[in-house]
C-alpha cells in the first residue's frame, strides 16, 4: 500500500467523520465511539487509529466501515469510489448497489448484443476468458483479424460470460467513436470514456494525471473488464494506448482489445481466423432459416462447404452471401466471395475487396431500399436508430418503411438489436456503412 493511498484514506475518513459530526451535532469522540460500536468493537477505538492513515487490514471491516460512514454521513457515491480507490479491496459494486440502489450502474453503457446466436467460437471464448481471469497473467488480451471476421462478436461473448459467471463486477465498453464521430480514439479519449463508464463525468477535466489516478483507483477497487473495440481506428499507435491502459488496471481489472491491425509485441493476442467449414455451414443455415431462404437452409453440407471455403469463413461475408443466394445461383455468388479469402492476411486494403461483395447486394435493392440504406449511414455504426428515427431520416411513409427494413435485413445490410426490452434499434455494421459512404455508391 503506498503512502499516498494511506494519506488519501486518512483524509477521506476524517472528512467523513466531520460530515457526520455536522449532521448529528455530536462531538467527534461520540461520533467515533458510535462507529466503533457499530463495527462490533467494544474498546480501543480503531477509528482514531485508522484516521492516522492505517487502512483496515480486514476487507470485512473496511466494507462495514464504508457502509456506516456513507449512511451516517449521507455521503456521495463519488466519495465512496474515492474511499475504495485507496485500497486493493474488491466488492465495491455490491456495496454500491446496496447503498445507491436507484443509481445506474456501469452496465448501462454496454452495446447491444450484435448477434442472435454465436456460432463456433465456444473454445476461443473459453480460452480468452481463462486468460483474463488467470491471476498469474495480469493485464490485457487482444483479438486481431480482418474486418467482418467476428472480433467484436467474440469480444461481446467473452464479456457476457465474464459478467454472468461473476468473474467481473462490471464492464465498460469503449467504442471507436468515443472521442466523437470520425475522430480517432486517443489515450485521453479512452480515459474519458472509461471514466464515463465508471460514473465519472469529464474525467480528464483536471488533466491526464488526475484522471489516471482517479480511474486507477476505481479499477483497483473493483473487478472491471474494459473492452476497447476497433483500435485500428485510433489516432495514436494502438500498442501505445494498450500499454498505457495496462498501467491503470491494478490487480483485479483487465482489458480486452480488438483491432484489424495485428498486435506485435508485449500483448497476449489471438489472431482471429474464419469459421471452420462445419461452423460456417451452420452459420449459413442459421441465417438462411432466419431470412426464409429455403434452398440454402436445406442445402447439403458439400454445397455449403464450398461457399464457406470461398469466403474464408468470414461471418459478415457469409451473411451477405445468404442475402444474395435468395436471388442468384450459388456458383455466381460463390465466385464473387473469393476476394474475401484472398484478404485473410491483409488488413488495410479490405475496403476495396468488400465493395466487390457489397455491390452485388446493392444492385439487388429497390430504390426505396437504397434511400433507406443511405439515410441509415448517417447514424453511428453499431448504434443506429429507432423506428421513428429511421422514419424521420429516410422520409418514407410508415408502410413503405417497414417493408424496406425487411428488404435491407434480408440482404444482410441491416442489423437489428435490442437496446432494452422495450426498444429495438436498427443499425449498420461499420463495413456496411463504409461501403454505403464510398464512391461506388455515391456515383452509382
Ligand atoms: N461466430 C459468429 N456467429 C454468428 N454471427 C457472427 C459470428 N461472428 C460474427 N458474426 C456476425 O458477423 C458480423 C461481423 O462480425 P463482427 O462485427 O464481430 O466483425 P469484426 O471483426 O468486429 O469487424 P470490424 O473489423 O469491421 O469491426 C456481425 O454481424 C456479427 O454479429
Ligand atoms: Mg468490430
mmCIF file with all atom_site columns, N, CA, C and O in Angstrom, residues 5-55:
data_model
loop_
_atom_site.group_PDB
_atom_site.id
_atom_site.type_symbol
_atom_site.label_atom_id
_atom_site.label_alt_id
_atom_site.label_comp_id
_atom_site.label_asym_id
_atom_site.label_entity_id
_atom_site.label_seq_id
_atom_site.pdbx_PDB_ins_code
_atom_site.Cartn_x
_atom_site.Cartn_y
_atom_site.Cartn_z
_atom_site.occupancy
_atom_site.B_iso_or_equiv
_atom_site.pdbx_formal_charge
_atom_site.auth_seq_id
_atom_site.auth_comp_id
_atom_site.auth_asym_id
_atom_site.auth_atom_id
_atom_site.pdbx_PDB_model_num
ATOM 1   N N  . UNK A 1 5  ? -1.745  6.541  -0.880 1.00 0.00 ? 5  UNK A N  1
ATOM 2   C CA . UNK A 1 5  ? -3.076  5.996  -0.636 1.00 0.00 ? 5  UNK A CA 1
ATOM 3   C C  . UNK A 1 5  ? -3.454  6.120  0.828  1.00 0.00 ? 5  UNK A C  1
ATOM 4   O O  . UNK A 1 5  ? -4.604  6.387  1.164  1.00 0.00 ? 5  UNK A O  1
ATOM 5   N N  . UNK A 1 6  ? -2.479  5.902  1.699  1.00 0.00 ? 6  UNK A N  1
ATOM 6   C CA . UNK A 1 6  ? -2.760  5.996  3.134  1.00 0.00 ? 6  UNK A CA 1
ATOM 7   C C  . UNK A 1 6  ? -3.147  7.419  3.504  1.00 0.00 ? 6  UNK A C  1
ATOM 8   O O  . UNK A 1 6  ? -4.073  7.649  4.275  1.00 0.00 ? 6  UNK A O  1
ATOM 9   N N  . UNK A 1 7  ? -2.444  8.366  2.918  1.00 0.00 ? 7  UNK A N  1
ATOM 10  C CA . UNK A 1 7  ? -2.776  9.770  3.195  1.00 0.00 ? 7  UNK A CA 1
ATOM 11  C C  . UNK A 1 7  ? -4.178  10.110 2.698  1.00 0.00 ? 7  UNK A C  1
ATOM 12  O O  . UNK A 1 7  ? -4.952  10.776 3.373  1.00 0.00 ? 7  UNK A O  1
ATOM 13  N N  . UNK A 1 8  ? -4.481  9.643  1.476  1.00 0.00 ? 8  UNK A N  1
ATOM 14  C CA . UNK A 1 8  ? -5.818  9.929  0.928  1.00 0.00 ? 8  UNK A CA 1
ATOM 15  C C  . UNK A 1 8  ? -6.894  9.266  1.765  1.00 0.00 ? 8  UNK A C  1
ATOM 16  O O  . UNK A 1 8  ? -7.941  9.837  2.031  1.00 0.00 ? 8  UNK A O  1
ATOM 17  N N  . UNK A 1 9  ? -6.593  8.036  2.214  1.00 0.00 ? 9  UNK A N  1
ATOM 18  C CA . UNK A 1 9  ? -7.546  7.316  3.057  1.00 0.00 ? 9  UNK A CA 1
ATOM 19  C C  . UNK A 1 9  ? -7.804  8.118  4.341  1.00 0.00 ? 9  UNK A C  1
ATOM 20  O O  . UNK A 1 9  ? -8.951  8.336  4.746  1.00 0.00 ? 9  UNK A O  1
ATOM 21  N N  . UNK A 1 10 ? -6.717  8.576  4.960  1.00 0.00 ? 10 UNK A N  1
ATOM 22  C CA . UNK A 1 10 ? -6.848  9.340  6.215  1.00 0.00 ? 10 UNK A CA 1
ATOM 23  C C  . UNK A 1 10 ? -7.688  10.593 5.979  1.00 0.00 ? 10 UNK A C  1
ATOM 24  O O  . UNK A 1 10 ? -8.578  10.928 6.768  1.00 0.00 ? 10 UNK A O  1
ATOM 25  N N  . UNK A 1 11 ? -7.425  11.263 4.877  1.00 0.00 ? 11 UNK A N  1
ATOM 26  C CA . UNK A 1 11 ? -8.154  12.492 4.563  1.00 0.00 ? 11 UNK A CA 1
ATOM 27  C C  . UNK A 1 11 ? -9.640  12.236 4.369  1.00 0.00 ? 11 UNK A C  1
ATOM 28  O O  . UNK A 1 11 ? -10.494 12.956 4.890  1.00 0.00 ? 11 UNK A O  1
ATOM 29  N N  . UNK A 1 12 ? -9.954  11.171 3.625  1.00 0.00 ? 12 UNK A N  1
ATOM 30  C CA . UNK A 1 12 ? -11.362 10.871 3.330  1.00 0.00 ? 12 UNK A CA 1
ATOM 31  C C  . UNK A 1 12 ? -12.111 10.424 4.585  1.00 0.00 ? 12 UNK A C  1
ATOM 32  O O  . UNK A 1 12 ? -13.268 10.780 4.797  1.00 0.00 ? 12 UNK A O  1
ATOM 33  N N  . UNK A 1 13 ? -11.415 9.658  5.426  1.00 0.00 ? 13 UNK A N  1
ATOM 34  C CA . UNK A 1 13 ? -12.057 9.190  6.660  1.00 0.00 ? 13 UNK A CA 1
ATOM 35  C C  . UNK A 1 13 ? -12.358 10.381 7.575  1.00 0.00 ? 13 UNK A C  1
ATOM 36  O O  . UNK A 1 13 ? -13.448 10.501 8.143  1.00 0.00 ? 13 UNK A O  1
ATOM 37  N N  . UNK A 1 14 ? -11.384 11.272 7.671  1.00 0.00 ? 14 UNK A N  1
ATOM 38  C CA . UNK A 1 14 ? -11.572 12.461 8.510  1.00 0.00 ? 14 UNK A CA 1
ATOM 39  C C  . UNK A 1 14 ? -12.720 13.314 7.971  1.00 0.00 ? 14 UNK A C  1
ATOM 40  O O  . UNK A 1 14 ? -13.575 13.777 8.725  1.00 0.00 ? 14 UNK A O  1
ATOM 41  N N  . UNK A 1 15 ? -12.741 13.483 6.656  1.00 0.00 ? 15 UNK A N  1
ATOM 42  C CA . UNK A 1 15 ? -13.817 14.237 6.024  1.00 0.00 ? 15 UNK A CA 1
ATOM 43  C C  . UNK A 1 15 ? -15.177 13.621 6.378  1.00 0.00 ? 15 UNK A C  1
ATOM 44  O O  . UNK A 1 15 ? -16.137 14.333 6.724  1.00 0.00 ? 15 UNK A O  1
ATOM 45  N N  . UNK A 1 16 ? -15.234 12.296 6.356  1.00 0.00 ? 16 UNK A N  1
ATOM 46  C CA . UNK A 1 16 ? -16.495 11.607 6.657  1.00 0.00 ? 16 UNK A CA 1
ATOM 47  C C  . UNK A 1 16 ? -16.891 11.816 8.114  1.00 0.00 ? 16 UNK A C  1
ATOM 48  O O  . UNK A 1 16 ? -18.047 12.121 8.418  1.00 0.00 ? 16 UNK A O  1
ATOM 49  N N  . UNK A 1 17 ? -15.929 11.671 9.003  1.00 0.00 ? 17 UNK A N  1
ATOM 50  C CA . UNK A 1 17 ? -16.224 11.847 10.439 1.00 0.00 ? 17 UNK A CA 1
ATOM 51  C C  . UNK A 1 17 ? -16.731 13.265 10.693 1.00 0.00 ? 17 UNK A C  1
ATOM 52  O O  . UNK A 1 17 ? -17.702 13.475 11.429 1.00 0.00 ? 17 UNK A O  1
ATOM 53  N N  . UNK A 1 18 ? -16.084 14.236 10.055 1.00 0.00 ? 18 UNK A N  1
ATOM 54  C CA . UNK A 1 18 ? -16.523 15.626 10.234 1.00 0.00 ? 18 UNK A CA 1
ATOM 55  C C  . UNK A 1 18 ? -17.916 15.860 9.673  1.00 0.00 ? 18 UNK A C  1
ATOM 56  O O  . UNK A 1 18 ? -18.708 16.609 10.238 1.00 0.00 ? 18 UNK A O  1
ATOM 57  N N  . UNK A 1 19 ? -18.211 15.228 8.561  1.00 0.00 ? 19 UNK A N  1
ATOM 58  C CA . UNK A 1 19 ? -19.554 15.389 7.980  1.00 0.00 ? 19 UNK A CA 1
ATOM 59  C C  . UNK A 1 19 ? -20.617 14.822 8.919  1.00 0.00 ? 19 UNK A C  1
ATOM 60  O O  . UNK A 1 19 ? -21.661 15.433 9.144  1.00 0.00 ? 19 UNK A O  1
ATOM 61  N N  . UNK A 1 20 ? -20.316 13.644 9.482  1.00 0.00 ? 20 UNK A N  1
ATOM 62  C CA . UNK A 1 20 ? -21.281 13.033 10.416 1.00 0.00 ? 20 UNK A CA 1
ATOM 63  C C  . UNK A 1 20 ? -21.446 13.934 11.646 1.00 0.00 ? 20 UNK A C  1
ATOM 64  O O  . UNK A 1 20 ? -22.556 14.150 12.136 1.00 0.00 ? 20 UNK A O  1
ATOM 65  N N  . UNK A 1 21 ? -20.336 14.480 12.098 1.00 0.00 ? 21 UNK A N  1
ATOM 66  C CA . UNK A 1 21 ? -20.378 15.380 13.267 1.00 0.00 ? 21 UNK A CA 1
ATOM 67  C C  . UNK A 1 21 ? -21.315 16.559 12.986 1.00 0.00 ? 21 UNK A C  1
ATOM 68  O O  . UNK A 1 21 ? -22.153 16.921 13.802 1.00 0.00 ? 21 UNK A O  1
ATOM 69  N N  . UNK A 1 22 ? -21.194 17.111 11.782 1.00 0.00 ? 22 UNK A N  1
ATOM 70  C CA . UNK A 1 22 ? -22.029 18.257 11.449 1.00 0.00 ? 22 UNK A CA 1
ATOM 71  C C  . UNK A 1 22 ? -23.505 17.871 11.365 1.00 0.00 ? 22 UNK A C  1
ATOM 72  O O  . UNK A 1 22 ? -24.369 18.571 11.865 1.00 0.00 ? 22 UNK A O  1
ATOM 73  N N  . UNK A 1 23 ? -23.753 16.718 10.765 1.00 0.00 ? 23 UNK A N  1
ATOM 74  C CA . UNK A 1 23 ? -25.146 16.265 10.621 1.00 0.00 ? 23 UNK A CA 1
ATOM 75  C C  . UNK A 1 23 ? -25.792 15.982 11.968 1.00 0.00 ? 23 UNK A C  1
ATOM 76  O O  . UNK A 1 23 ? -26.978 16.200 12.151 1.00 0.00 ? 23 UNK A O  1
ATOM 77  N N  . UNK A 1 24 ? -25.006 15.397 12.896 1.00 0.00 ? 24 UNK A N  1
ATOM 78  C CA . UNK A 1 24 ? -25.610 14.917 14.143 1.00 0.00 ? 24 UNK A CA 1
ATOM 79  C C  . UNK A 1 24 ? -25.399 15.883 15.301 1.00 0.00 ? 24 UNK A C  1
ATOM 80  O O  . UNK A 1 24 ? -25.940 15.674 16.381 1.00 0.00 ? 24 UNK A O  1
ATOM 81  N N  . UNK A 1 25 ? -24.577 16.893 15.064 1.00 0.00 ? 25 UNK A N  1
ATOM 82  C CA . UNK A 1 25 ? -24.213 17.845 16.115 1.00 0.00 ? 25 UNK A CA 1
ATOM 83  C C  . UNK A 1 25 ? -23.648 17.149 17.352 1.00 0.00 ? 25 UNK A C  1
ATOM 84  O O  . UNK A 1 25 ? -23.907 17.569 18.478 1.00 0.00 ? 25 UNK A O  1
ATOM 85  N N  . UNK A 1 26 ? -22.928 16.073 17.133 1.00 0.00 ? 26 UNK A N  1
ATOM 86  C CA . UNK A 1 26 ? -22.288 15.382 18.269 1.00 0.00 ? 26 UNK A CA 1
ATOM 87  C C  . UNK A 1 26 ? -20.789 15.655 18.222 1.00 0.00 ? 26 UNK A C  1
ATOM 88  O O  . UNK A 1 26 ? -20.240 15.898 17.153 1.00 0.00 ? 26 UNK A O  1
ATOM 89  N N  . UNK A 1 27 ? -20.126 15.581 19.373 1.00 0.00 ? 27 UNK A N  1
ATOM 90  C CA . UNK A 1 27 ? -18.674 15.772 19.347 1.00 0.00 ? 27 UNK A CA 1
ATOM 91  C C  . UNK A 1 27 ? -17.973 14.624 18.606 1.00 0.00 ? 27 UNK A C  1
ATOM 92  O O  . UNK A 1 27 ? -18.511 13.516 18.534 1.00 0.00 ? 27 UNK A O  1
ATOM 93  N N  . UNK A 1 28 ? -16.786 14.921 18.090 1.00 0.00 ? 28 UNK A N  1
ATOM 94  C CA . UNK A 1 28 ? -16.031 13.925 17.336 1.00 0.00 ? 28 UNK A CA 1
ATOM 95  C C  . UNK A 1 28 ? -15.886 12.606 18.108 1.00 0.00 ? 28 UNK A C  1
ATOM 96  O O  . UNK A 1 28 ? -16.078 11.532 17.541 1.00 0.00 ? 28 UNK A O  1
ATOM 97  N N  . UNK A 1 29 ? -15.566 12.717 19.370 1.00 0.00 ? 29 UNK A N  1
ATOM 98  C CA . UNK A 1 29 ? -15.336 11.496 20.165 1.00 0.00 ? 29 UNK A CA 1
ATOM 99  C C  . UNK A 1 29 ? -16.592 10.622 20.175 1.00 0.00 ? 29 UNK A C  1
ATOM 100 O O  . UNK A 1 29 ? -16.503 9.388  20.052 1.00 0.00 ? 29 UNK A O  1
ATOM 101 N N  . UNK A 1 30 ? -17.751 11.269 20.276 1.00 0.00 ? 30 UNK A N  1
ATOM 102 C CA . UNK A 1 30 ? -19.003 10.498 20.313 1.00 0.00 ? 30 UNK A CA 1
ATOM 103 C C  . UNK A 1 30 ? -19.253 9.837  18.961 1.00 0.00 ? 30 UNK A C  1
ATOM 104 O O  . UNK A 1 30 ? -19.647 8.667  18.887 1.00 0.00 ? 30 UNK A O  1
ATOM 105 N N  . UNK A 1 31 ? -18.982 10.578 17.895 1.00 0.00 ? 31 UNK A N  1
ATOM 106 C CA . UNK A 1 31 ? -19.161 10.008 16.540 1.00 0.00 ? 31 UNK A CA 1
ATOM 107 C C  . UNK A 1 31 ? -18.279 8.774  16.392 1.00 0.00 ? 31 UNK A C  1
ATOM 108 O O  . UNK A 1 31 ? -18.709 7.719  15.906 1.00 0.00 ? 31 UNK A O  1
ATOM 109 N N  . UNK A 1 32 ? -17.060 8.895  16.817 1.00 0.00 ? 32 UNK A N  1
ATOM 110 C CA . UNK A 1 32 ? -16.105 7.784  16.671 1.00 0.00 ? 32 UNK A CA 1
ATOM 111 C C  . UNK A 1 32 ? -16.495 6.592  17.539 1.00 0.00 ? 32 UNK A C  1
ATOM 112 O O  . UNK A 1 32 ? -16.347 5.440  17.126 1.00 0.00 ? 32 UNK A O  1
ATOM 113 N N  . UNK A 1 33 ? -16.997 6.874  18.741 1.00 0.00 ? 33 UNK A N  1
ATOM 114 C CA . UNK A 1 33 ? -17.423 5.778  19.615 1.00 0.00 ? 33 UNK A CA 1
ATOM 115 C C  . UNK A 1 33 ? -18.599 5.032  19.005 1.00 0.00 ? 33 UNK A C  1
ATOM 116 O O  . UNK A 1 33 ? -18.643 3.805  19.001 1.00 0.00 ? 33 UNK A O  1
ATOM 117 N N  . UNK A 1 34 ? -19.551 5.800  18.476 1.00 0.00 ? 34 UNK A N  1
ATOM 118 C CA . UNK A 1 34 ? -20.719 5.153  17.862 1.00 0.00 ? 34 UNK A CA 1
ATOM 119 C C  . UNK A 1 34 ? -20.301 4.264  16.688 1.00 0.00 ? 34 UNK A C  1
ATOM 120 O O  . UNK A 1 34 ? -20.838 3.187  16.492 1.00 0.00 ? 34 UNK A O  1
ATOM 121 N N  . UNK A 1 35 ? -19.351 4.767  15.911 1.00 0.00 ? 35 UNK A N  1
ATOM 122 C CA . UNK A 1 35 ? -18.840 3.963  14.793 1.00 0.00 ? 35 UNK A CA 1
ATOM 123 C C  . UNK A 1 35 ? -18.205 2.678  15.320 1.00 0.00 ? 35 UNK A C  1
ATOM 124 O O  . UNK A 1 35 ? -18.404 1.597  14.774 1.00 0.00 ? 35 UNK A O  1
ATOM 125 N N  . UNK A 1 36 ? -17.452 2.823  16.389 1.00 0.00 ? 36 UNK A N  1
ATOM 126 C CA . UNK A 1 36 ? -16.769 1.669  16.983 1.00 0.00 ? 36 UNK A CA 1
ATOM 127 C C  . UNK A 1 36 ? -17.778 0.588  17.375 1.00 0.00 ? 36 UNK A C  1
ATOM 128 O O  . UNK A 1 36 ? -17.605 -0.581 17.040 1.00 0.00 ? 36 UNK A O  1
ATOM 129 N N  . UNK A 1 37 ? -18.856 1.016  18.055 1.00 0.00 ? 37 UNK A N  1
ATOM 130 C CA . UNK A 1 37 ? -19.868 0.030  18.468 1.00 0.00 ? 37 UNK A CA 1
ATOM 131 C C  . UNK A 1 37 ? -20.535 -0.595 17.237 1.00 0.00 ? 37 UNK A C  1
ATOM 132 O O  . UNK A 1 37 ? -20.794 -1.797 17.198 1.00 0.00 ? 37 UNK A O  1
ATOM 133 N N  . UNK A 1 38 ? -20.812 0.258  16.252 1.00 0.00 ? 38 UNK A N  1
ATOM 134 C CA . UNK A 1 38 ? -21.478 -0.255 15.044 1.00 0.00 ? 38 UNK A CA 1
ATOM 135 C C  . UNK A 1 38 ? -20.610 -1.311 14.357 1.00 0.00 ? 38 UNK A C  1
ATOM 136 O O  . UNK A 1 38 ? -21.112 -2.208 13.685 1.00 0.00 ? 38 UNK A O  1
ATOM 137 N N  . UNK A 1 39 ? -19.319 -1.210 14.521 1.00 0.00 ? 39 UNK A N  1
ATOM 138 C CA . UNK A 1 39 ? -18.411 -2.164 13.884 1.00 0.00 ? 39 UNK A CA 1
ATOM 139 C C  . UNK A 1 39 ? -18.177 -3.389 14.775 1.00 0.00 ? 39 UNK A C  1
ATOM 140 O O  . UNK A 1 39 ? -17.364 -4.250 14.449 1.00 0.00 ? 39 UNK A O  1
ATOM 141 N N  . UNK A 1 40 ? -18.888 -3.420 15.875 1.00 0.00 ? 40 UNK A N  1
ATOM 142 C CA . UNK A 1 40 ? -18.799 -4.594 16.748 1.00 0.00 ? 40 UNK A CA 1
ATOM 143 C C  . UNK A 1 40 ? -17.579 -4.603 17.651 1.00 0.00 ? 40 UNK A C  1
ATOM 144 O O  . UNK A 1 40 ? -17.184 -5.654 18.157 1.00 0.00 ? 40 UNK A O  1
ATOM 145 N N  . UNK A 1 41 ? -16.963 -3.446 17.839 1.00 0.00 ? 41 UNK A N  1
ATOM 146 C CA . UNK A 1 41 ? -15.817 -3.372 18.763 1.00 0.00 ? 41 UNK A CA 1
ATOM 147 C C  . UNK A 1 41 ? -16.276 -2.750 20.077 1.00 0.00 ? 41 UNK A C  1
ATOM 148 O O  . UNK A 1 41 ? -17.121 -1.861 20.080 1.00 0.00 ? 41 UNK A O  1
ATOM 149 N N  . UNK A 1 42 ? -15.684 -3.192 21.164 1.00 0.00 ? 42 UNK A N  1
ATOM 150 C CA . UNK A 1 42 ? -16.108 -2.682 22.465 1.00 0.00 ? 42 UNK A CA 1
ATOM 151 C C  . UNK A 1 42 ? -15.146 -1.614 22.986 1.00 0.00 ? 42 UNK A C  1
ATOM 152 O O  . UNK A 1 42 ? -15.544 -0.657 23.632 1.00 0.00 ? 42 UNK A O  1
ATOM 153 N N  . UNK A 1 43 ? -13.882 -1.793 22.715 1.00 0.00 ? 43 UNK A N  1
ATOM 154 C CA . UNK A 1 43 ? -12.880 -0.869 23.285 1.00 0.00 ? 43 UNK A CA 1
ATOM 155 C C  . UNK A 1 43 ? -11.811 -0.529 22.251 1.00 0.00 ? 43 UNK A C  1
ATOM 156 O O  . UNK A 1 43 ? -11.804 -1.074 21.152 1.00 0.00 ? 43 UNK A O  1
ATOM 157 N N  . UNK A 1 44 ? -10.893 0.339  22.648 1.00 0.00 ? 44 UNK A N  1
ATOM 158 C CA . UNK A 1 44 ? -9.702  0.668  21.843 1.00 0.00 ? 44 UNK A CA 1
ATOM 159 C C  . UNK A 1 44 ? -10.082 1.203  20.489 1.00 0.00 ? 44 UNK A C  1
ATOM 160 O O  . UNK A 1 44 ? -9.827  0.578  19.465 1.00 0.00 ? 44 UNK A O  1
ATOM 161 N N  . UNK A 1 45 ? -10.737 2.351  20.494 1.00 0.00 ? 45 UNK A N  1
ATOM 162 C CA . UNK A 1 45 ? -11.353 2.853  19.268 1.00 0.00 ? 45 UNK A CA 1
ATOM 163 C C  . UNK A 1 45 ? -10.448 2.818  18.027 1.00 0.00 ? 45 UNK A C  1
ATOM 164 O O  . UNK A 1 45 ? -9.450  3.526  17.949 1.00 0.00 ? 45 UNK A O  1
ATOM 165 N N  . UNK A 1 46 ? -10.810 1.991  17.057 1.00 0.00 ? 46 UNK A N  1
ATOM 166 C CA . UNK A 1 46 ? -9.968  1.861  15.870 1.00 0.00 ? 46 UNK A CA 1
ATOM 167 C C  . UNK A 1 46 ? -10.074 3.061  14.931 1.00 0.00 ? 46 UNK A C  1
ATOM 168 O O  . UNK A 1 46 ? -9.166  3.297  14.134 1.00 0.00 ? 46 UNK A O  1
ATOM 169 N N  . UNK A 1 47 ? -11.177 3.815  15.021 1.00 0.00 ? 47 UNK A N  1
ATOM 170 C CA . UNK A 1 47 ? -11.385 4.891  14.056 1.00 0.00 ? 47 UNK A CA 1
ATOM 171 C C  . UNK A 1 47 ? -10.262 5.925  14.173 1.00 0.00 ? 47 UNK A C  1
ATOM 172 O O  . UNK A 1 47 ? -9.710  6.384  13.164 1.00 0.00 ? 47 UNK A O  1
ATOM 173 N N  . UNK A 1 48 ? -9.925  6.226  15.405 1.00 0.00 ? 48 UNK A N  1
ATOM 174 C CA . UNK A 1 48 ? -8.856  7.198  15.632 1.00 0.00 ? 48 UNK A CA 1
ATOM 175 C C  . UNK A 1 48 ? -7.540  6.702  15.009 1.00 0.00 ? 48 UNK A C  1
ATOM 176 O O  . UNK A 1 48 ? -6.804  7.456  14.392 1.00 0.00 ? 48 UNK A O  1
ATOM 177 N N  . UNK A 1 49 ? -7.300  5.416  15.196 1.00 0.00 ? 49 UNK A N  1
ATOM 178 C CA . UNK A 1 49 ? -6.087  4.795  14.655 1.00 0.00 ? 49 UNK A CA 1
ATOM 179 C C  . UNK A 1 49 ? -6.103  4.827  13.126 1.00 0.00 ? 49 UNK A C  1
ATOM 180 O O  . UNK A 1 49 ? -5.140  5.222  12.479 1.00 0.00 ? 49 UNK A O  1
ATOM 181 N N  . UNK A 1 50 ? -7.239  4.480  12.552 1.00 0.00 ? 50 UNK A N  1
ATOM 182 C CA . UNK A 1 50 ? -7.361  4.488  11.088 1.00 0.00 ? 50 UNK A CA 1
ATOM 183 C C  . UNK A 1 50 ? -7.176  5.898  10.536 1.00 0.00 ? 50 UNK A C  1
ATOM 184 O O  . UNK A 1 50 ? -6.602  6.079  9.468  1.00 0.00 ? 50 UNK A O  1
ATOM 185 N N  . UNK A 1 51 ? -7.672  6.884  11.278 1.00 0.00 ? 51 UNK A N  1
ATOM 186 C CA . UNK A 1 51 ? -7.576  8.259  10.792 1.00 0.00 ? 51 UNK A CA 1
ATOM 187 C C  . UNK A 1 51 ? -6.140  8.745  10.677 1.00 0.00 ? 51 UNK A C  1
ATOM 188 O O  . UNK A 1 51 ? -5.875  9.781  10.065 1.00 0.00 ? 51 UNK A O  1
ATOM 189 N N  . UNK A 1 52 ? -5.221  7.995  11.261 1.00 0.00 ? 52 UNK A N  1
ATOM 190 C CA . UNK A 1 52 ? -3.809  8.377  11.120 1.00 0.00 ? 52 UNK A CA 1
ATOM 191 C C  . UNK A 1 52 ? -3.214  7.775  9.847  1.00 0.00 ? 52 UNK A C  1
ATOM 192 O O  . UNK A 1 52 ? -2.003  7.855  9.627  1.00 0.00 ? 52 UNK A O  1
ATOM 193 N N  . UNK A 1 53 ? -4.035  7.164  9.038  1.00 0.00 ? 53 UNK A N  1
ATOM 194 C CA . UNK A 1 53 ? -3.536  6.637  7.764  1.00 0.00 ? 53 UNK A CA 1
ATOM 195 C C  . UNK A 1 53 ? -3.315  5.138  7.772  1.00 0.00 ? 53 UNK A C  1
ATOM 196 O O  . UNK A 1 53 ? -2.665  4.598  6.886  1.00 0.00 ? 53 UNK A O  1
ATOM 197 N N  . UNK A 1 54 ? -3.893  4.437  8.781  1.00 0.00 ? 54 UNK A N  1
ATOM 198 C CA . UNK A 1 54 ? -3.781  2.974  8.788  1.00 0.00 ? 54 UNK A CA 1
ATOM 199 C C  . UNK A 1 54 ? -5.048  2.401  8.183  1.00 0.00 ? 54 UNK A C  1
ATOM 200 O O  . UNK A 1 54 ? -6.118  2.484  8.781  1.00 0.00 ? 54 UNK A O  1
ATOM 201 N N  . UNK A 1 55 ? -4.927  1.820  7.024  1.00 0.00 ? 55 UNK A N  1
ATOM 202 C CA . UNK A 1 55 ? -6.105  1.248  6.358  1.00 0.00 ? 55 UNK A CA 1
ATOM 203 C C  . UNK A 1 55 ? -6.423  -0.100 7.009  1.00 0.00 ? 55 UNK A C  1
ATOM 204 O O  . UNK A 1 55 ? -5.508  -0.889 7.241  1.00 0.00 ? 55 UNK A O  1
#
